[in-house]
Coordinates of C-alpha atoms in Angstrom, one line a residue:
M1472 CA 41.3 73.5 -25.8
H1473 CA 43.6 72.3 -22.9
K1474 CA 42.2 75.2 -20.8
N1475 CA 38.8 73.7 -21.1
V1476 CA 40.0 70.2 -20.3
Y1477 CA 41.5 70.9 -17.0
P1478 CA 38.4 72.2 -15.2
I1479 CA 36.3 69.0 -16.3
I1480 CA 39.1 66.7 -15.0
I1481 CA 39.0 68.5 -11.7
L1482 CA 35.5 68.3 -11.3
I1483 CA 35.6 64.6 -11.9
S1484 CA 38.2 64.2 -9.4
L1485 CA 36.2 66.0 -6.7
F1486 CA 33.1 63.9 -7.6
L1487 CA 35.1 60.7 -7.3
I1488 CA 36.6 61.8 -3.9
G1489 CA 33.2 62.6 -2.6
L1490 CA 31.8 59.2 -3.6
I1491 CA 34.6 57.4 -1.7
A1492 CA 33.9 59.4 1.3
L1493 CA 30.1 58.6 1.1
T1494 CA 30.8 55.0 0.6
Q1495 CA 33.1 54.9 3.7
E1496 CA 30.4 56.8 5.9
S1497 CA 27.8 54.2 4.6
D1498 CA 29.7 51.2 5.6
N1499 CA 27.8 50.7 8.9
I1500 CA 24.2 50.9 7.0
V1501 CA 22.1 47.8 7.8
P1502 CA 21.7 46.3 4.2
A1503 CA 18.0 45.5 3.2
V1504 CA 16.4 42.8 1.4
G1505 CA 13.5 44.4 -0.6
T1506 CA 11.9 47.0 2.1
R1507 CA 12.7 44.8 5.1
P1508 CA 16.1 45.2 7.2
V1509 CA 18.4 42.3 7.6
T1510 CA 20.2 41.9 10.8
R1511 CA 23.9 42.8 10.0
I1512 CA 26.5 39.9 10.6
E1513 CA 29.8 41.2 11.8
T1514 CA 32.2 38.2 10.9
D1515 CA 32.0 35.0 8.9
D1516 CA 34.1 33.2 11.5
L1517 CA 31.3 32.0 13.6
L1518 CA 32.3 30.1 16.7
P1519 CA 29.8 29.1 19.5
V1520 CA 30.5 31.3 22.5
P1521 CA 27.6 30.8 25.2
D1522 CA 27.5 33.7 27.4
E1523 CA 24.9 32.1 29.5
E1524 CA 23.1 28.8 30.1
T1525 CA 19.7 28.6 28.6
E1526 CA 17.0 25.9 28.1
Y1527 CA 16.9 26.7 24.5
G1528 CA 19.4 23.9 23.5
G1529 CA 22.3 26.6 23.8
I1530 CA 21.2 28.5 20.8
A1531 CA 20.9 31.8 22.8
G1532 CA 24.1 33.4 23.7
Y1533 CA 26.1 32.7 20.4
Q1534 CA 28.0 35.5 19.1
A1535 CA 29.1 36.1 15.4
V1536 CA 30.3 38.7 13.1
S1537 CA 30.5 39.2 9.1
D1538 CA 31.4 42.1 6.9
N1539 CA 28.8 41.2 4.1
V1540 CA 25.5 39.7 3.7
P1541 CA 25.7 36.5 1.9
D1542 CA 24.4 36.2 -1.7
W1543 CA 21.8 33.5 -0.7
V1544 CA 20.1 36.2 1.1
T1545 CA 17.6 37.3 -1.6
P1546 CA 14.4 39.3 -1.9
A1547 CA 10.9 37.7 -1.6
R1548 CA 10.6 35.0 -4.4
W1549 CA 7.2 33.4 -5.3
F1550 CA 6.6 30.0 -6.7
R1551 CA 3.9 27.7 -7.9
S1552 CA 3.7 24.9 -5.4
N1553 CA 1.9 21.8 -4.5
A1554 CA 0.2 20.7 -1.2
G1555 CA 3.5 19.7 0.3
G1556 CA 5.1 23.2 0.0
M1557 CA 7.4 22.1 -3.0
A1558 CA 8.7 25.0 -5.2
L1559 CA 7.7 23.8 -8.7
E1560 CA 8.1 26.9 -10.7
E1561 CA 9.2 30.4 -9.9
I1562 CA 6.6 33.2 -10.7
P1563 CA 7.7 36.8 -11.2
S1564 CA 4.4 38.2 -9.8
R1565 CA 2.7 37.6 -6.4
I1566 CA -0.7 38.0 -8.0
T1567 CA 0.0 35.6 -10.5
A1568 CA 1.5 33.0 -8.1
L1569 CA -1.6 33.3 -5.8
R1570 CA -3.8 32.3 -8.8
N1571 CA -2.6 28.9 -8.6
E1572 CA -4.2 26.3 -6.2
Y1573 CA -0.9 26.3 -4.1
A1574 CA 1.6 29.2 -3.9
L1575 CA 4.8 29.6 -2.0
V1576 CA 6.7 32.6 -1.0
T1577 CA 10.4 32.8 0.5
D1578 CA 11.6 35.7 2.0
F1579 CA 14.2 37.0 4.6
V1580 CA 12.8 39.1 7.4
S1581 CA 13.9 40.9 10.5
R1582 CA 13.7 39.9 14.3
E1583 CA 10.9 42.3 14.8
E1584 CA 8.6 40.2 12.4
L1585 CA 9.2 37.0 14.4
P1586 CA 6.1 35.7 16.4
E1587 CA 6.7 36.0 20.2
Y1588 CA 7.2 32.2 20.8
L1589 CA 10.3 32.3 18.5
A1590 CA 11.8 35.7 19.3
E1591 CA 14.0 34.5 22.4
F1592 CA 15.4 31.7 20.0
Y1593 CA 17.0 34.4 17.9
V1594 CA 20.3 36.1 18.5
N1595 CA 21.8 38.7 15.9
N1596 CA 24.2 36.3 14.3
F1597 CA 21.2 34.7 12.5
F1598 CA 19.4 35.3 9.1
I1599 CA 15.8 34.7 9.1
E1600 CA 14.1 33.1 6.2
M1601 CA 10.4 32.7 6.1
R1602 CA 8.5 30.5 3.8
V1603 CA 4.6 30.8 3.6
L1604 CA 2.5 28.1 1.9
Y1605 CA -0.9 29.2 0.4
E1606 CA -3.9 27.2 -0.6
N1607 CA -6.4 29.1 -2.8
G1608 CA -4.8 32.4 -1.8
E1609 CA -5.3 31.6 1.9
E1610 CA -2.2 30.9 4.2
T1611 CA -2.0 27.5 5.4
R1612 CA 1.3 27.0 6.9
R1613 CA 4.5 28.9 7.9
Q1614 CA 8.1 28.0 8.1
W1615 CA 10.9 29.7 9.8
I1616 CA 14.6 29.1 9.2
F1617 CA 17.4 30.6 11.2
R1618 CA 21.0 30.3 9.4
D1619 CA 24.2 31.5 10.4
S1620 CA 26.7 33.5 8.2
R1621 CA 28.0 30.3 6.8
G1622 CA 24.5 29.1 5.7
T1623 CA 24.2 26.4 8.4
T1624 CA 20.7 25.9 9.7
R1625 CA 20.4 26.5 13.2
L1626 CA 16.6 26.3 13.7
I1627 CA 13.5 25.1 11.8
A1628 CA 10.0 25.9 12.8
V1629 CA 6.8 25.1 11.1
F1630 CA 3.5 26.0 12.2
S1631 CA -0.2 26.1 11.2
E1632 CA -2.0 28.5 13.4
P1633 CA -3.5 32.1 13.6
E1634 CA -1.3 34.9 13.5
D1635 CA -2.8 36.4 16.8
D1636 CA -2.0 33.4 18.8
S1637 CA -1.1 34.6 22.3
G1638 CA 0.9 31.4 23.3
E1639 CA 4.3 32.0 25.2
N1640 CA 7.6 31.3 23.6
N1641 CA 9.9 28.3 24.3
G1642 CA 6.9 25.9 24.5
G1643 CA 5.8 27.1 27.8
G1644 CA 2.8 28.9 29.1
E1645 CA -0.9 29.3 28.9
G1646 CA -2.8 30.1 25.6
N1647 CA -0.9 27.6 23.4
N1648 CA -3.1 26.3 20.6
R1649 CA -0.3 26.0 18.0
N1650 CA 0.2 23.0 15.9
G1651 CA 3.9 22.4 14.6
F1652 CA 7.2 21.9 15.8
I1653 CA 10.8 23.7 16.3
E1654 CA 13.9 22.0 15.8
I1655 CA 17.3 23.5 16.9
F1656 CA 20.6 22.5 15.6
S1657 CA 24.3 23.0 16.7
N1658 CA 26.8 25.0 14.6
N1659 CA 28.1 21.6 13.0
G1660 CA 24.4 20.8 11.9
F1661 CA 23.5 18.0 14.8
I1662 CA 19.8 18.4 16.1
T1663 CA 20.0 19.2 20.0
S1664 CA 16.5 19.9 20.6
E1665 CA 13.1 19.6 19.4
Y1666 CA 9.6 20.8 20.3
R1667 CA 6.3 19.4 19.2
F1668 CA 3.1 21.7 19.6
F1669 CA -0.4 20.2 19.6
N1670 CA -3.8 22.0 19.2
D1671 CA -5.0 20.6 22.5
G1672 CA -2.1 22.6 24.3
R1673 CA 0.1 19.5 24.6
I1674 CA 3.9 20.2 24.2
N1675 CA 6.7 17.5 23.9
R1676 CA 10.4 18.3 24.0
N1677 CA 13.3 15.9 23.2
D1678 CA 16.9 16.9 23.9
Y1679 CA 19.8 15.0 22.3
N1680 CA 23.3 14.4 23.7
Y1681 CA 26.2 13.4 21.4
N1682 CA 29.9 11.9 21.9
S1683 CA 31.7 13.5 18.9
S1684 CA 29.2 13.0 15.9
M1685 CA 27.4 9.9 17.6
I1686 CA 24.3 10.3 19.6
I1687 CA 24.6 8.6 22.9
S1688 CA 21.2 9.6 24.7
A1689 CA 17.9 11.4 24.2
S1690 CA 15.6 12.7 26.8
A1691 CA 11.8 13.0 26.1
M1692 CA 9.7 15.5 28.3
I1693 CA 6.2 16.8 28.4
W1694 CA 5.1 20.5 29.5
D1695 CA 3.5 20.4 33.0
E1696 CA 1.3 23.3 33.1
D1697 CA 0.6 22.9 36.8
G1698 CA 4.3 22.7 37.6
D1699 CA 5.1 25.5 35.0
A1700 CA 8.0 23.2 33.8
Y1701 CA 9.0 20.1 31.7
A1702 CA 8.5 16.8 33.3
Q1703 CA 10.7 13.9 32.0
A1704 CA 8.7 11.2 30.5
Y1705 CA 11.6 8.7 29.3
A1706 CA 15.2 8.5 28.1
D1707 CA 16.7 6.6 25.4
N1708 CA 20.3 5.3 25.5
Y1709 CA 21.9 4.3 22.3
R1710 CA 24.5 1.3 22.1
Y1711 CA 26.9 0.7 19.3
N1712 CA 29.1 -2.1 18.0
R1713 CA 32.9 -1.9 17.5
S1714 CA 32.2 -0.8 13.9
S1715 CA 30.0 2.3 15.2
F1716 CA 26.7 0.8 13.9
L1717 CA 23.9 1.3 16.2
R1718 CA 22.7 -2.2 17.6
S1719 CA 20.2 -1.3 20.4
V1720 CA 18.4 1.5 22.2
E1721 CA 17.2 1.1 25.7
R1722 CA 14.2 3.3 26.5
V1723 CA 13.6 3.8 30.4
F1724 CA 10.4 5.4 31.6
Y1725 CA 10.1 7.7 34.4
K1726 CA 6.5 8.2 34.8
D1727 CA 3.3 6.0 35.0
S1728 CA 1.4 6.3 31.7
Q1729 CA -1.0 4.8 29.3
I1730 CA 0.6 4.9 25.6
S1731 CA -1.7 3.9 22.5
A1732 CA -0.2 1.6 20.2
S1733 CA -0.3 4.1 17.6
D1734 CA 1.1 6.9 19.6
E1735 CA 4.4 8.5 18.3
S1736 CA 5.8 8.7 21.7
I1737 CA 6.3 4.8 21.8
M1738 CA 8.2 4.8 18.5
L1739 CA 11.8 4.5 18.2
S1740 CA 12.6 8.1 16.9
F1741 CA 15.8 9.4 15.6
P1742 CA 16.8 13.0 15.2
G1743 CA 15.8 14.7 11.9
N1744 CA 18.1 14.8 9.0
I1745 CA 19.1 18.6 8.8
M1746 CA 20.0 18.4 5.1
S1747 CA 16.3 17.0 4.2
A1748 CA 14.6 19.3 6.7
A1749 CA 16.3 22.3 5.3
K1750 CA 15.9 22.0 1.5
I1751 CA 13.1 23.9 -0.2
D1752 CA 11.4 21.0 -1.7
D1753 CA 10.5 19.8 1.9
F1754 CA 8.3 22.3 3.5
I1755 CA 7.3 19.7 6.4
S1756 CA 7.5 16.2 6.6
G1757 CA 7.0 13.3 9.0
K1758 CA 7.9 9.6 8.9
V1759 CA 6.4 7.3 11.6
N1760 CA 5.4 3.6 11.2
P1761 CA 3.0 3.2 14.2
Y1762 CA 2.2 -0.2 15.7
P1763 CA -1.0 -1.9 14.3
E1764 CA -3.9 -0.7 16.5
F1765 CA -5.1 -4.3 17.2
F1766 CA -1.8 -4.7 19.2
G1767 CA -3.7 -2.6 22.0
D1768 CA -2.7 0.0 24.3
I1769 CA 0.5 -0.1 26.3
T1770 CA 0.6 0.6 30.2
V1771 CA 4.1 1.6 31.4
Q1772 CA 4.9 2.1 34.9
K1773 CA 7.7 4.1 36.3
E1774 CA 11.2 2.2 35.9
S1775 CA 9.8 -0.1 33.1
R1776 CA 11.7 -0.1 29.8
I1777 CA 11.8 -1.2 26.2
V1778 CA 14.9 -2.4 24.4
F1779 CA 15.1 -2.0 20.8
S1780 CA 17.4 -4.2 18.8
T1781 CA 18.5 -2.9 15.3
D1782 CA 20.7 -4.1 12.4
E1783 CA 23.5 -2.6 10.8
R1784 CA 21.4 -0.2 8.8
G1785 CA 19.5 1.1 11.8
R1786 CA 16.2 -1.0 11.2
V1787 CA 14.5 -2.1 14.3
L1788 CA 14.5 -5.7 14.4
A1789 CA 12.8 -6.4 17.7
Q1790 CA 11.4 -4.8 20.9
V1791 CA 11.3 -6.3 24.2
F1792 CA 9.1 -4.6 27.1
Y1793 CA 10.2 -5.2 30.7
D1794 CA 8.2 -4.2 33.6
E1795 CA 9.6 -2.4 36.7
D1796 CA 10.8 -6.0 38.0
D1797 CA 12.7 -6.6 34.8
N1798 CA 10.1 -9.4 33.7
I1799 CA 9.5 -9.6 29.9
V1800 CA 5.8 -8.4 29.3
W1801 CA 5.8 -8.7 25.5
V1802 CA 8.1 -9.0 22.5
I1803 CA 7.7 -7.4 19.0
E1804 CA 9.6 -8.7 16.0
N1805 CA 9.9 -6.7 12.7
T1806 CA 10.4 -8.5 9.4
W1807 CA 11.8 -6.0 6.7
R1808 CA 11.5 -6.1 3.0
D1809 CA 14.3 -3.5 1.8
D1810 CA 13.3 -0.3 3.7
R1811 CA 9.7 -1.5 4.4
I1812 CA 8.4 -3.4 7.1
A1813 CA 6.8 -6.5 5.7
S1814 CA 5.3 -8.0 9.0
V1815 CA 5.2 -7.2 12.7
I1816 CA 4.7 -10.0 15.3
K1817 CA 3.8 -9.3 18.9
T1818 CA 3.9 -12.0 21.3
E1819 CA 2.2 -11.3 24.9
N1820 CA 0.9 -13.9 27.2
G1821 CA 1.3 -16.7 25.0
V1822 CA -0.8 -15.0 22.1
E1823 CA 0.4 -14.0 18.9
Y1824 CA -0.6 -10.9 17.0
L1825 CA 0.6 -10.8 13.4
A1826 CA 0.3 -7.6 11.0
E1827 CA 1.2 -8.0 7.4
Y1828 CA 1.7 -5.2 5.0
E1829 CA 1.7 -4.7 1.1
Y1830 CA 3.0 -1.7 -0.8
D1831 CA 2.5 -0.3 -4.3
S1832 CA 5.4 0.5 -6.7
D1833 CA 5.7 4.1 -5.0
G1834 CA 6.3 2.4 -1.6
K1835 CA 2.8 3.4 -0.2
R1836 CA 1.0 0.9 2.0
I1837 CA -1.9 -0.4 0.1
L1838 CA -2.9 -3.5 2.6
E1839 CA -2.8 -4.4 6.1
R1840 CA -3.8 -7.7 7.2
N1841 CA -4.1 -8.6 11.0
L1842 CA -4.2 -12.2 12.5
K1843 CA -4.6 -13.5 16.0
D1844 CA -2.8 -17.0 16.6
G1845 CA -3.0 -17.4 13.1
V1846 CA -6.8 -16.7 12.3
L1847 CA -7.7 -13.7 10.2
E1848 CA -9.3 -10.9 12.1
R1849 CA -8.9 -7.7 9.8
I1850 CA -8.1 -6.5 6.4
V1851 CA -7.7 -2.8 5.3
R1852 CA -7.2 -1.9 1.7
T1853 CA -6.0 1.6 0.8
T1854 CA -6.8 3.6 -2.4
G1855 CA -5.8 7.2 -2.3
G1856 CA -7.4 8.6 0.7
R1857 CA -10.1 5.8 1.2
D1858 CA -9.6 2.8 3.4
I1859 CA -12.0 -0.3 3.1
E1860 CA -11.9 -2.2 6.4
D1861 CA -13.1 -5.7 6.6
L1862 CA -13.7 -7.5 9.8
Y1863 CA -13.6 -11.3 10.0
I1864 CA -14.9 -14.0 12.7
N1865 CA -13.7 -17.6 12.2
N1866 CA -12.4 -16.5 8.8
I1867 CA -15.7 -15.3 7.7
I1868 CA -16.3 -11.5 6.8
V1869 CA -19.0 -9.9 8.9
L1870 CA -18.6 -6.3 8.7
Q1871 CA -17.1 -3.8 6.1
A1872 CA -16.5 -0.1 7.0
V1873 CA -15.3 2.4 4.5
W1874 CA -13.1 5.6 5.7
E1875 CA -12.2 8.5 3.7
D1876 CA -9.6 10.9 5.0
G1877 CA -9.8 9.3 8.5
R1878 CA -13.7 9.7 8.7
K1879 CA -16.0 6.6 8.6
I1880 CA -18.5 7.2 5.8
S1881 CA -20.1 4.0 5.7
E1882 CA -20.6 0.6 7.6
T1883 CA -22.1 -2.4 6.3
R1884 CA -23.0 -5.9 8.1
I1885 CA -22.5 -8.8 5.9
R1886 CA -24.5 -11.8 6.6

């Protein structure tokens, strides 16, 4: 019986030796997620080592290595979703997930699957996560997230656009009809650049500068197709008190322009929060509080400026607009109730414009009241996607308009 055991032991030993050799030879095989290859990371010790200066916020040129693919790199996962792209319930089947009104898929892909306008933002130390939102089985929005080997988000991009879009990368070039944004982050999680793309071909870019962990300035630029480059529109300089609380921001304009009161470019805008931007239940979000439209348009000249004053919580209390000769043109003052603006007053040429707001229990604005020198001119009531606008003359209602999802559906003159 012992004679029969020895050959078996020898065979098992040879099998184990062969298995070990095969494993060693396979050490350099690129691991795959599903059927899609994932770029192999050489080391977990990621340090920013730029090998060339680029205009992509320094994201190109970083080198990193890692021996293992992190466990958060997973095959495609399907979810029942809502209109905002929140993952409500994981669904084991793609077909079943797409039967819902909204469905979301998350997956990791290779560089070759990136659209052209994102390819040059990528270097081979990043894992690429792709999230796609579907409505009734049709793709409506796509999000890309680049992460380094430590899981730190280095780029977030969201677009709603046709896949055959021929626009160039980096925000420049002809053929751009994309709608979305790209945000670039440093290895410590601070946003360094952001690009905003619009359907009409406009592209805005903001670059942020820091001193340690505090933002000290931001530069806003607009793509100039004629000059084939970005032209600086304005710059923000941030001022802090001794306790490191932001107390004011000075915005200096570098070109003449006409800015709508509801235009985001006139708003005081801080860098996005990377933690809220990258989490799975926030596919895309934007939070702005534009001036009331009845404040009118704003004409800015080169070297004019706006100074924003804030409280210790970063809330804007006042905005003072100076012309190029340093004369005050107008002043806007905000009154806050918790984290909501209760009223806004604009004083210009001795005229006082007042906007008052009311909110529901969820914090959604349900009423806006506009007064000029204390005389009621307009009330807007909001219910769901419908706005009912009442216009007044001498405190008497004369016209009522009904808006649904931003479109006027009726207008009634009232005698």
